[in-house]
mmCIF file of C-alpha atoms and ligand atoms in Angstrom:
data_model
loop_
_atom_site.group_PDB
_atom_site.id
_atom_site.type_symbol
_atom_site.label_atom_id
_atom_site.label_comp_id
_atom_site.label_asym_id
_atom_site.label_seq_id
_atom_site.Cartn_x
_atom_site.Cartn_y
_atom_site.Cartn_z
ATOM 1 C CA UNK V 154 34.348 50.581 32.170
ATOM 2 C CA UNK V 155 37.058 52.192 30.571
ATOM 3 C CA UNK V 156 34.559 53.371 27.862
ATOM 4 C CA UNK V 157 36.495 52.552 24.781
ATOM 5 C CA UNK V 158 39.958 53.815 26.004
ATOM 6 C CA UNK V 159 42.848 51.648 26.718
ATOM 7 C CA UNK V 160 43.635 52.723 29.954
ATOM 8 C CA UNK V 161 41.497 54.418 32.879
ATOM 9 C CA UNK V 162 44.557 57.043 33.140
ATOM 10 C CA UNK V 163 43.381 58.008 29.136
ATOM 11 C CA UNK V 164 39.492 57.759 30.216
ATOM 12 C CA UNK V 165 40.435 59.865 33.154
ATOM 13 C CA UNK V 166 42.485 62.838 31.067
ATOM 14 C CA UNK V 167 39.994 63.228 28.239
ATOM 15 C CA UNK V 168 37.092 63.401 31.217
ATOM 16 C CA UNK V 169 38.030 66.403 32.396
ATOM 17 C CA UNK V 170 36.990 68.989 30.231
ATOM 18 C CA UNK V 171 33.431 67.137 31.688
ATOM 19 C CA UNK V 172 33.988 67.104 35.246
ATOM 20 C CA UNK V 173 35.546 70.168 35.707
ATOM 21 C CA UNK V 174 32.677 71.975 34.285
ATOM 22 C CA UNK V 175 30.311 69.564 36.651
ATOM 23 C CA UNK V 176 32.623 71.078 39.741
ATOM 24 C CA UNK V 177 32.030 74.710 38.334
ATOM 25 C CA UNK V 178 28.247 74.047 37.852
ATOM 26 C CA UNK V 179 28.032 73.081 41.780
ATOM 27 C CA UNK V 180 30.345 75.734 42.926
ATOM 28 C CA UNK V 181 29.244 78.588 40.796
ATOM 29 C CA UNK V 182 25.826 80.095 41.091
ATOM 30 C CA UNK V 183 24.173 83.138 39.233
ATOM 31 C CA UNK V 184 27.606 84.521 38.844
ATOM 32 C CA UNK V 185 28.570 83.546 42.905
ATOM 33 C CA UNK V 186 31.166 81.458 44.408
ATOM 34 C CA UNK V 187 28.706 78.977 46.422
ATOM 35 C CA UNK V 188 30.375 78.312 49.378
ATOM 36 C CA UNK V 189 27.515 79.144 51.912
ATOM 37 C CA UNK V 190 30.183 77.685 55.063
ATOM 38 C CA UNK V 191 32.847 79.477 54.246
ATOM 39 C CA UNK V 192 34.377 83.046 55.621
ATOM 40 C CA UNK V 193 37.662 84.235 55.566
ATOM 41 C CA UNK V 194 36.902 87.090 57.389
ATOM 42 C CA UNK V 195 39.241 87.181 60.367
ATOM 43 C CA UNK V 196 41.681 84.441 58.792
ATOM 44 C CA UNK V 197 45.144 85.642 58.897
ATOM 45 C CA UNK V 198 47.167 82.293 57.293
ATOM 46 C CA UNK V 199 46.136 79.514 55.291
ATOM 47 C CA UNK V 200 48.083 76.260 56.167
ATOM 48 C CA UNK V 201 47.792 73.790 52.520
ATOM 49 C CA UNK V 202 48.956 69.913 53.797
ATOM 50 C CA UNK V 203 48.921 66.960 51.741
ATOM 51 C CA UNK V 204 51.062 64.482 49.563
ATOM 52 C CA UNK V 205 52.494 63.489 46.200
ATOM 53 C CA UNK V 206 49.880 65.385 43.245
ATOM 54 C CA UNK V 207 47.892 66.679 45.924
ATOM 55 C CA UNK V 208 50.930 68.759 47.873
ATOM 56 C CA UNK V 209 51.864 70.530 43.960
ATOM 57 C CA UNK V 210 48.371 71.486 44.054
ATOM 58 C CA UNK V 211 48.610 73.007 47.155
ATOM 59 C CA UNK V 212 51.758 74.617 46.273
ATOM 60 C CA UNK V 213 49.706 76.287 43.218
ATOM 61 C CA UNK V 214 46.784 77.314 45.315
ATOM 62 C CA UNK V 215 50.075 79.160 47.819
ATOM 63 C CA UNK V 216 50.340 81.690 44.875
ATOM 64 C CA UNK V 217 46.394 82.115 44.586
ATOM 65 C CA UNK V 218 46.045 82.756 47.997
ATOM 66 C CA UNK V 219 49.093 85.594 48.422
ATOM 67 C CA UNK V 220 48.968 87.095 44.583
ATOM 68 C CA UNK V 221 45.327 87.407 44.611
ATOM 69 C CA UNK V 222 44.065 87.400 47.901
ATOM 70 C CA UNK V 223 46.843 89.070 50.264
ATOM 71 C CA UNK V 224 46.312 85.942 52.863
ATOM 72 C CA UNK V 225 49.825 84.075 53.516
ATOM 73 C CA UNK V 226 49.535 80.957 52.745
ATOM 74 C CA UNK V 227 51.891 77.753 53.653
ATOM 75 C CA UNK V 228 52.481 74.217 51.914
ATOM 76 C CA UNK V 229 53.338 71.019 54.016
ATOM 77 C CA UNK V 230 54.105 67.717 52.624
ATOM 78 C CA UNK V 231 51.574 65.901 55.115
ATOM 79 C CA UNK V 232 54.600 63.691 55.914
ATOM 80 C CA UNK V 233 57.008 66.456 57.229
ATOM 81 C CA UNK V 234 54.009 68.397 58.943
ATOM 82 C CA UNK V 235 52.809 66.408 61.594
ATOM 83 C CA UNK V 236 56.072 65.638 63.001
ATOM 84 C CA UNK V 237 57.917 69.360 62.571
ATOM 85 C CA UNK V 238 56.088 70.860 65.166
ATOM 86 C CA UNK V 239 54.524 73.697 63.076
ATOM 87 C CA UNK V 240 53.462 76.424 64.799
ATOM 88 C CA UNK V 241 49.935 76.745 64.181
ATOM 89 C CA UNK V 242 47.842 79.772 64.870
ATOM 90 C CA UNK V 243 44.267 79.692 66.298
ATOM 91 C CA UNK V 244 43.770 82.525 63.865
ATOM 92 C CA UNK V 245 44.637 80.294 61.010
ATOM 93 C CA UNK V 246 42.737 77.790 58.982
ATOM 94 C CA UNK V 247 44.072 74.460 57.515
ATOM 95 C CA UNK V 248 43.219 72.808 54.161
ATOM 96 C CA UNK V 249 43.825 69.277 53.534
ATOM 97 C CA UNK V 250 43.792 68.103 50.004
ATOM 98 C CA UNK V 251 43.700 64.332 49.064
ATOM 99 C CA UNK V 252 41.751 62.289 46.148
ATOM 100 C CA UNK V 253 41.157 59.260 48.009
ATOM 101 C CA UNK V 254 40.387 61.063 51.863
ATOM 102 C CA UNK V 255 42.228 58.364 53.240
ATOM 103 C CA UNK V 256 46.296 58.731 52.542
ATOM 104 C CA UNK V 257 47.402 57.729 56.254
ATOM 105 C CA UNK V 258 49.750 60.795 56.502
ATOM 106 C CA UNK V 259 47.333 63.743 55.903
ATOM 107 C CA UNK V 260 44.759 61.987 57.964
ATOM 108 C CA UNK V 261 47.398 62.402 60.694
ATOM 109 C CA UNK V 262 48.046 65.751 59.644
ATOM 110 C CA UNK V 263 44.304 66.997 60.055
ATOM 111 C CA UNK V 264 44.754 65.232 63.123
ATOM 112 C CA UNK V 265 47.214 66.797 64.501
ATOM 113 C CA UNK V 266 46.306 70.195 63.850
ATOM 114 C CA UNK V 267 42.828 69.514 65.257
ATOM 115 C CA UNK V 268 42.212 72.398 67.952
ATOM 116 C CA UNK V 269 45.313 74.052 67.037
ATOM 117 C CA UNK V 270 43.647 76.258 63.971
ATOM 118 C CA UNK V 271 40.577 78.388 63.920
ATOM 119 C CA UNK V 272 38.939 75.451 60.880
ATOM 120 C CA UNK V 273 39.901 72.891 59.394
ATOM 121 C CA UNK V 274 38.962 72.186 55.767
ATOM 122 C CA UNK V 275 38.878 69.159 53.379
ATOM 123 C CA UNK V 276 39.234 69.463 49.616
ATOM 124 C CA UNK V 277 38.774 65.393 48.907
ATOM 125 C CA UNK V 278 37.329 63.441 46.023
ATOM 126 C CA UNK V 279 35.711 60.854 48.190
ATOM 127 C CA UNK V 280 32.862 62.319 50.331
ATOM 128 C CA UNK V 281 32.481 59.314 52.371
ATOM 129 C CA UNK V 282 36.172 59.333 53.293
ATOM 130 C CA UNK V 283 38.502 59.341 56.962
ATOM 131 C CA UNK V 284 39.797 62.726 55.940
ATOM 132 C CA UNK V 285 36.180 64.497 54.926
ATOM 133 C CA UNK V 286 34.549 63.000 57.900
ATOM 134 C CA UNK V 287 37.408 63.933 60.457
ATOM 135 C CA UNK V 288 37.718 68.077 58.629
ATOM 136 C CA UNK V 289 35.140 70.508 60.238
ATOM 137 C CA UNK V 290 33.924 71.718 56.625
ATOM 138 C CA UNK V 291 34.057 68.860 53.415
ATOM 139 C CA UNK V 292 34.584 70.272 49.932
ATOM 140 C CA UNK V 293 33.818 67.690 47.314
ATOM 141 C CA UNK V 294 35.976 68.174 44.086
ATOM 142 C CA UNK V 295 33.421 65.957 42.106
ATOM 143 C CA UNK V 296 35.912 64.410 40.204
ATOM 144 C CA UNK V 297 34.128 61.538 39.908
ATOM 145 C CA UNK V 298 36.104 57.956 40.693
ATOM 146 C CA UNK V 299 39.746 58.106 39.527
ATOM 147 C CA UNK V 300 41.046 54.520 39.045
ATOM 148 C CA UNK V 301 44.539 55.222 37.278
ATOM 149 C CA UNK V 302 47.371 55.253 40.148
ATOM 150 C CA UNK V 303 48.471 58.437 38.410
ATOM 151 C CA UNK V 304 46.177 61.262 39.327
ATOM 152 C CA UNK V 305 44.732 63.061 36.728
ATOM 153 C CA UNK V 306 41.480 64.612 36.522
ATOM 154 C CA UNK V 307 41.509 64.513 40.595
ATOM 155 C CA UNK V 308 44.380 66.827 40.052
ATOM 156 C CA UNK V 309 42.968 69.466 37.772
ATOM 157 C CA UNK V 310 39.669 69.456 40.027
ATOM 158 C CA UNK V 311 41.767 69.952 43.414
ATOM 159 C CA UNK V 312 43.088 72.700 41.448
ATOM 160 C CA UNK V 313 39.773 74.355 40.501
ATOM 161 C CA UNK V 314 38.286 74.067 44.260
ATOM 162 C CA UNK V 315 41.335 75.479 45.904
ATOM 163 C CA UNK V 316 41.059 78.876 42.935
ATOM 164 C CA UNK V 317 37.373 79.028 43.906
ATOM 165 C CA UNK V 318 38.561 79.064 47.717
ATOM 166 C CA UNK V 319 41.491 81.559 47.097
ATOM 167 C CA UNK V 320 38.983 84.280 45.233
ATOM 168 C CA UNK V 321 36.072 83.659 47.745
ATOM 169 C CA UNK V 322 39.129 84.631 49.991
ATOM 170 C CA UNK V 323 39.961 87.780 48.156
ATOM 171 C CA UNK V 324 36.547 89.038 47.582
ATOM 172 C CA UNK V 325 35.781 88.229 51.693
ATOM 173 C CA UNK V 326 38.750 90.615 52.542
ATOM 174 C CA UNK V 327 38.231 93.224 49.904
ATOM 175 C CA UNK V 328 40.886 92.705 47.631
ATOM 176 C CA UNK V 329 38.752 91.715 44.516
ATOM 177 C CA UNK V 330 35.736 93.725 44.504
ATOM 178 C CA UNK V 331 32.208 91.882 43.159
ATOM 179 C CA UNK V 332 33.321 93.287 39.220
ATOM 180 C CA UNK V 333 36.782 91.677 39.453
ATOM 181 C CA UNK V 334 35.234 88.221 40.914
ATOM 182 C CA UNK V 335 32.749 88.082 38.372
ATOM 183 C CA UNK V 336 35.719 88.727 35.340
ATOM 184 C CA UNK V 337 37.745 85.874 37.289
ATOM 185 C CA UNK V 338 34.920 83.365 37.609
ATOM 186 C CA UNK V 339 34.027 83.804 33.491
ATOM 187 C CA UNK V 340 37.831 82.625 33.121
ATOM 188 C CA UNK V 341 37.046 79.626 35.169
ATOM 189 C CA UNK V 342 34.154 79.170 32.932
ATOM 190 C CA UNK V 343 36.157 78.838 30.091
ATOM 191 C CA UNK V 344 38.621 76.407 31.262
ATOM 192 C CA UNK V 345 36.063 73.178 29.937
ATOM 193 C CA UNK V 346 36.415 74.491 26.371
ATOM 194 C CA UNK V 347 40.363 75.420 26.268
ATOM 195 C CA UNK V 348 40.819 72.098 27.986
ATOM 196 C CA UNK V 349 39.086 70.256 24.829
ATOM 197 C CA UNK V 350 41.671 72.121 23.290
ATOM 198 C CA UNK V 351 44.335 71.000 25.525
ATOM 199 C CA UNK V 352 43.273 67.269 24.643
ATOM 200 C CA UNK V 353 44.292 67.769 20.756
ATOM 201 C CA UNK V 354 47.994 67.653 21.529
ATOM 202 C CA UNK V 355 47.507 64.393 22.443
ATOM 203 C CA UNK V 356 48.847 63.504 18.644
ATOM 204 C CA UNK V 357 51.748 65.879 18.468
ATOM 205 C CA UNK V 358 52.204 64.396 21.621
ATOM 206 C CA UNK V 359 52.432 61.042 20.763
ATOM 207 C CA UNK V 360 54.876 62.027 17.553
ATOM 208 C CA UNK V 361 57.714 62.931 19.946
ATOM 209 C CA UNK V 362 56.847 60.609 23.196
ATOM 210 C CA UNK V 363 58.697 57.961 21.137
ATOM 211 C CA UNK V 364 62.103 59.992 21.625
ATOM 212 C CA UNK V 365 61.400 61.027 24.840
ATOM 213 C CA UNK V 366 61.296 57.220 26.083
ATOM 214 C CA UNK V 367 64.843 56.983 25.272
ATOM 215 C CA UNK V 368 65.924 59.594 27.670
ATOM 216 C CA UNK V 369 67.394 58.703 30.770
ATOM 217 C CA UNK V 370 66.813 61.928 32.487
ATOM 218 C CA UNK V 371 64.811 65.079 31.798
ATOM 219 C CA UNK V 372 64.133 67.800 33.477
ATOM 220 C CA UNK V 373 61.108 70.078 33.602
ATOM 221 C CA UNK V 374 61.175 74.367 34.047
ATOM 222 C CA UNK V 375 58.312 76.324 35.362
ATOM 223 C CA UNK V 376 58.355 79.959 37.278
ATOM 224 C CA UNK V 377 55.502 81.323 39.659
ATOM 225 C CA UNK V 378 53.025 79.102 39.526
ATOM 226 C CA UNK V 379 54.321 76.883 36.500
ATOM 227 C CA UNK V 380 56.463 76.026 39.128
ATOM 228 C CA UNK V 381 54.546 73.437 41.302
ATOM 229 C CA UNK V 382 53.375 71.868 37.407
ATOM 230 C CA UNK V 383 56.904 71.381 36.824
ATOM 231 C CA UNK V 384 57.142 69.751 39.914
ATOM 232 C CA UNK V 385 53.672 67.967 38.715
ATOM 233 C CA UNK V 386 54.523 66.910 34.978
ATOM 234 C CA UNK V 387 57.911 65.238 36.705
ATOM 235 C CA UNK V 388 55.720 62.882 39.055
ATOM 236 C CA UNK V 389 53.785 61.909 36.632
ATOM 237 C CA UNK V 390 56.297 61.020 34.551
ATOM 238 C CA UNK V 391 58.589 58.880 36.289
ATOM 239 C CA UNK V 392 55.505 57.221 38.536
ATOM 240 C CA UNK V 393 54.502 55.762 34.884
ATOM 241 C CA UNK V 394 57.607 55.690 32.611
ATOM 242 C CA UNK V 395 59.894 55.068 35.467
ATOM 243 C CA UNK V 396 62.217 57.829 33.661
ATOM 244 C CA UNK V 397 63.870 60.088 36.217
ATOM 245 C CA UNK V 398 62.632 63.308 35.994
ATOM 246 C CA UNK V 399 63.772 66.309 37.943
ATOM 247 C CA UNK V 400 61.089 69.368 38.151
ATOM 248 C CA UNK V 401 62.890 72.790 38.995
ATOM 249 C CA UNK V 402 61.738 76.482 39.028
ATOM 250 C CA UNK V 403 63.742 78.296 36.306
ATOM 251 C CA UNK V 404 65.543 80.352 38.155
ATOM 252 C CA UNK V 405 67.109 77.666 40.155
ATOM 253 C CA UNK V 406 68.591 75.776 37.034
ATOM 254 C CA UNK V 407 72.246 77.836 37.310
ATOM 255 C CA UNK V 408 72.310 77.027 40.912
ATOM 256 C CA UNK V 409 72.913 73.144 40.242
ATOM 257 C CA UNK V 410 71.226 71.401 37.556
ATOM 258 C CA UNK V 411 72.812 72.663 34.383
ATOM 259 C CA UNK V 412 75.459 70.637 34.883
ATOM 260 C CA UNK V 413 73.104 68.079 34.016
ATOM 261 C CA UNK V 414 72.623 69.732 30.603
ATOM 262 C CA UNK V 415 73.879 68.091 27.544
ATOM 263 C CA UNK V 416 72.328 66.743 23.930
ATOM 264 C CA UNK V 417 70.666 63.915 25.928
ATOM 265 C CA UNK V 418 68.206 65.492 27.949
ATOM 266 C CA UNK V 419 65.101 66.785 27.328
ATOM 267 C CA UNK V 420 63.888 69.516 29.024
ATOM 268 C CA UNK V 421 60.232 70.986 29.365
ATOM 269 C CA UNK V 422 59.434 74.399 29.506
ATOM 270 C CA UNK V 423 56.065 75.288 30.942
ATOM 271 C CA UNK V 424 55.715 79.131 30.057
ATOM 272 C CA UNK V 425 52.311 80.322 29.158
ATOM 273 C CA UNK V 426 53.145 84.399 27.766
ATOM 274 C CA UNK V 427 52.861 85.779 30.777
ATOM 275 C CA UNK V 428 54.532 88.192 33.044
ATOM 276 C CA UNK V 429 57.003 86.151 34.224
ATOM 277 C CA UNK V 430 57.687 84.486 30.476
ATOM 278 C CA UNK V 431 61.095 86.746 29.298
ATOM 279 C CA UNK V 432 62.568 85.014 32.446
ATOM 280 C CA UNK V 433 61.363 81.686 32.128
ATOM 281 C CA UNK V 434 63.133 82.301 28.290
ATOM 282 C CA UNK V 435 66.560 83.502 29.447
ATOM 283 C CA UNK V 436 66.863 80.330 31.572
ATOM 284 C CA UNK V 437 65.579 78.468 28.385
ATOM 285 C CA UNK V 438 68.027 79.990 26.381
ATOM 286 C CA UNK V 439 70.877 78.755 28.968
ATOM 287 C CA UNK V 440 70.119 75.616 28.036
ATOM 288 C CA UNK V 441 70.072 75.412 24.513
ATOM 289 C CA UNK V 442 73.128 77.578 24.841
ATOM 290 C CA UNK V 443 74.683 73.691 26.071
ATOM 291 C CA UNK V 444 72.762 71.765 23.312
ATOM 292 C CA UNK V 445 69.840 70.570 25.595
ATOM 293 C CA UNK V 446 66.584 69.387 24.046
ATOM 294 C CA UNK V 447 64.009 72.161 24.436
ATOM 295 C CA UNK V 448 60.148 71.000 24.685
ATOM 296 C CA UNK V 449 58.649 74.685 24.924
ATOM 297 C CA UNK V 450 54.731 74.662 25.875
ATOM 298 C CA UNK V 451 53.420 78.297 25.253
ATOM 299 C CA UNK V 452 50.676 80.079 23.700
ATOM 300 C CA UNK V 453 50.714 81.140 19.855
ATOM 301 C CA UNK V 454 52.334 84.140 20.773
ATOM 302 C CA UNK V 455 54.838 82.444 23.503
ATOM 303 C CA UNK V 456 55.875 80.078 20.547
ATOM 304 C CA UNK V 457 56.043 82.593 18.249
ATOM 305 C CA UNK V 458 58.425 84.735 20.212
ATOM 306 C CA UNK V 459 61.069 82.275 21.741
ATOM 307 C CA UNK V 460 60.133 78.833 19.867
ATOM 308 C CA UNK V 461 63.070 79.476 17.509
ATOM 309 C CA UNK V 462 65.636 76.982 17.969
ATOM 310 C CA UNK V 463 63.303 74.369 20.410
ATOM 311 C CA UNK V 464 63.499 71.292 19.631
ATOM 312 C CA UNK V 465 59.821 70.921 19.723
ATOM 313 C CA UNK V 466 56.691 72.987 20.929
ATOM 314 C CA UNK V 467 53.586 72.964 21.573
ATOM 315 C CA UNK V 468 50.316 75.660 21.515
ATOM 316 C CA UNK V 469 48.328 75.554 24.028
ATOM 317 C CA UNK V 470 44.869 78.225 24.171
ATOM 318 C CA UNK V 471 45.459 81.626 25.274
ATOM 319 C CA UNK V 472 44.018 81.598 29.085
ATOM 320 C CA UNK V 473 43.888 83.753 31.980
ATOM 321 C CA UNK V 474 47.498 83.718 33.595
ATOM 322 C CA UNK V 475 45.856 82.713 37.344
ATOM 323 C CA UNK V 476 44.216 79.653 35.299
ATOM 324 C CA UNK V 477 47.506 78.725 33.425
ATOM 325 C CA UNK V 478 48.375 76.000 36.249
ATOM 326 C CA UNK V 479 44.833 74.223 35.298
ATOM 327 C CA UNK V 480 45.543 74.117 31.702
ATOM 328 C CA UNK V 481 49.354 73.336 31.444
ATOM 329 C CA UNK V 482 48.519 69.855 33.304
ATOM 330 C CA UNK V 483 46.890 68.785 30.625
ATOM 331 C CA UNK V 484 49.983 68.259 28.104
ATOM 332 C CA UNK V 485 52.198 67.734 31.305
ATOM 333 C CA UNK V 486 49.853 64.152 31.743
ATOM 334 C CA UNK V 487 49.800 63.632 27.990
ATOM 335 C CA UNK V 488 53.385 63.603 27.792
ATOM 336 C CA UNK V 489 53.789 61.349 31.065
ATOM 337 C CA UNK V 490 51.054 59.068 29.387
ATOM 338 C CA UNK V 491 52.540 59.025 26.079
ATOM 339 C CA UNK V 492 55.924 58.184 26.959
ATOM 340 C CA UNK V 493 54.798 55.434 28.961
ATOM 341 C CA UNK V 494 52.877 54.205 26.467
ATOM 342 C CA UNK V 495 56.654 54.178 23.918
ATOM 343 C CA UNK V 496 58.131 52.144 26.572
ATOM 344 C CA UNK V 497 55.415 49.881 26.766
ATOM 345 C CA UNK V 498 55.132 50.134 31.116
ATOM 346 C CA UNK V 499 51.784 49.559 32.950
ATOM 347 C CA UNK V 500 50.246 52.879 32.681
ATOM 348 C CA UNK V 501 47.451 52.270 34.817
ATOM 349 C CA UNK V 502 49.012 50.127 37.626
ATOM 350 C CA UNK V 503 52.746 51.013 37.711
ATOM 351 C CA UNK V 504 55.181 49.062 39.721
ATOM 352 C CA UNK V 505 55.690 49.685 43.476
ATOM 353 C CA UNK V 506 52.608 52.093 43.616
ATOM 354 C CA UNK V 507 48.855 51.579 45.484
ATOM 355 C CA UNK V 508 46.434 54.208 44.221
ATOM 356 C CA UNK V 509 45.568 54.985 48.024
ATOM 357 C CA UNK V 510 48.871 55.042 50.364
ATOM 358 C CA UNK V 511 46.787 53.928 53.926
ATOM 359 C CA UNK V 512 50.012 53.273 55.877
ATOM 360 C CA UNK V 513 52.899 55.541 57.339
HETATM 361 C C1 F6R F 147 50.540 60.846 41.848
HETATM 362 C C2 F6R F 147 49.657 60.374 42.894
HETATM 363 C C3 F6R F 147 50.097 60.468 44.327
HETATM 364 C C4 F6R F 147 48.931 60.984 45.170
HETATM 365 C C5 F6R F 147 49.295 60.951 46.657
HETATM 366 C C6 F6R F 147 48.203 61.512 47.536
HETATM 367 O O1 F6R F 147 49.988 60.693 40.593
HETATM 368 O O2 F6R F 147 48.588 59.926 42.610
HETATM 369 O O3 F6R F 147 51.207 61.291 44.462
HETATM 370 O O4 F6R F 147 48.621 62.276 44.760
HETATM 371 O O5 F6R F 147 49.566 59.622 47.048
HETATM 372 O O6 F6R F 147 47.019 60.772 47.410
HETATM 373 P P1 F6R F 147 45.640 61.356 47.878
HETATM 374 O O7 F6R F 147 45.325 62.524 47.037
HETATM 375 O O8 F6R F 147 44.649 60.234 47.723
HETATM 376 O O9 F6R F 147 45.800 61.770 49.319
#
């Protein structure tokens, strides 16, 4: 079953340069978003609710929905939402994103904002599932089934739904008119091929996993939407390696966390050359200012520019900055995989973890 790979976490990375071009396929027609059901006309707020992988890529799909649509969006941990009293709006629609359909505390969550919203959406891997049965409107990811506790491929397919929902958002309230939809789709159709890409880190990947098993802590840096995957490449890592990883946005790091900064910790930038990269680099600069280990992921040009001095990179594919989330997760599970791998852990059924969390 796991088709000549070791574990179904490696099966599941290297699949999804396949499936995410099998969710495209069924979501993009002659050039359209098909999403017959679905019309934000009228929707004032998008409420995103879930847990663990699924929350950071709800927390991506926040930026979508406010940079390129205009619609203010909001991101729950399923856990914290259905007992904050959030103030729901029957204006509003509510998204619930899980792999499995079944994680007890989003099924809670869809259940508690039931009536309170205008809709109530499911973006699930499992069509048969609690969670797309209970939603009004079901959106498959077609990730196909993801057996490695870590979630992978579900990840980067949650993510590609959630961008189709956020343009089919802006072009439904004229922000993106039909010319600017179609240039934004043909990025999305690119993503299979710079994902291949993605996948031949895997052995410059491997070359310094070996040091990064010795660290005790390390810390991952991402600004805008690079954010939620530094949030995303920490999970991963410590779920597997059981090393305790801290993800932060940039900007926070002189607000607390340098002091963890010395010659022992690694730390992973996640800066695609984008508009927000000079930042990103000052705060990267801050670090190696107090000897920490720079991992810089960039483009050619990203590396070329502020690589000096890292104590490793790596190139990913130029790619559109709205898709940069997508791409980036694919070294961000490499390295989680990869270092688990150096310490020898069970990658595919780490301790203290069930692949589908079915109780409070
Ligand atoms: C991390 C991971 C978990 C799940 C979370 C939600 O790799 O797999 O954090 O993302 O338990 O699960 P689903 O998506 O099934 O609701």
């Amino acid at each position: 079953e796991k088709a000549g790979y070791k574990h179904f976490m490696a099966k599941e990375i290297a699949e999804q340069p396949v499936v995410l071009a099998d969710a495209l396929r069924h979501y993009v027609q002659n050039g359209r978003i098909n999403l017959p059901d679905v019309d934000f006309t009228g929707v004032d707020r998008v409420t995103l609710v879930a847990c663990g992988t699924a929350s950071y890529a709800c927390h991506v799909a926040k930026y979508w929905f406010e940079q390129i649509a205009g619609l203010p969006a909001d991101v729950d941990i399923a856990s914290e939402f259905r007992y904050r009293e959030p103030v729901l709006s029957p204006t509003s629609w509510a998204v619930f994103v899980s792999q499995s359909g079944e994680t007890a505390d989003t099924l809670a969550a869809l259940r508690h904002a039931g009536d309170a919203v205008a809709r109530t959406l499911a973006v699930v891997n499992v069509p048969t599932s609690s969670i797309a049965r209970e939603a009004d409107l079901a959106l498959p990811i077609l990730a196909g089934i993801e057996v490695g506790v870590a979630s992978t491929k579900a990840f980067t397919c949650q993510l590609t739904v959630l961008a189709l929902l956020a343009l089919k958002a802006a072009h439904d309230r004229g922000r993106i008119d039909a010319a600017e939809l179609g240039r934004r789709l043909d990025a999305l159709a690119t993503l299979p091929g710079l994902m291949n890409h993605a996948l031949r880190l895997a052995d410059d990947i491997r070359d310094l996993a070996g040091e990064l098993a010795e660290a005790q802590d390390i810390l991952f840096l991402g600004r805008g939407p690079m954010f939620p995957l530094a949030l995303e490449g920490a999970l991963k890592l410590k779920e597997i390696s059981y090393i305790h990883a801290e993800g932060y946005a940039s900007g926070e790091l002189k607000h607390g966390p340098i002091a963890l900064i010395d010659n022992r910790v690694p730390v992973i930038v996640m800066a695609p050359r984008d508009a927000l990269f000079d930042k990103t680099v000052s705060n990267m600069q801050e670090v190696m200012a107090r000897h920490g280990k720079v991992l810089l992921i960039s483009d050619a040009r990203g590396i070329e520019e502020a690589g000096a001095g890292c104590w490793r990179t790596l190139a990913l594919p130029q790619v559109a900055d709205f898709l940069a989330p997508i791409l980036y997760a694919v070294p961000a599970q490499l390295l989680a995989y990869h270092t688990a791998i150096a310490k020898g852990t069970d990658v595919d059924q780490p301790r203290n973890l069930a692949k589908s969390v079915t109780v409070e």
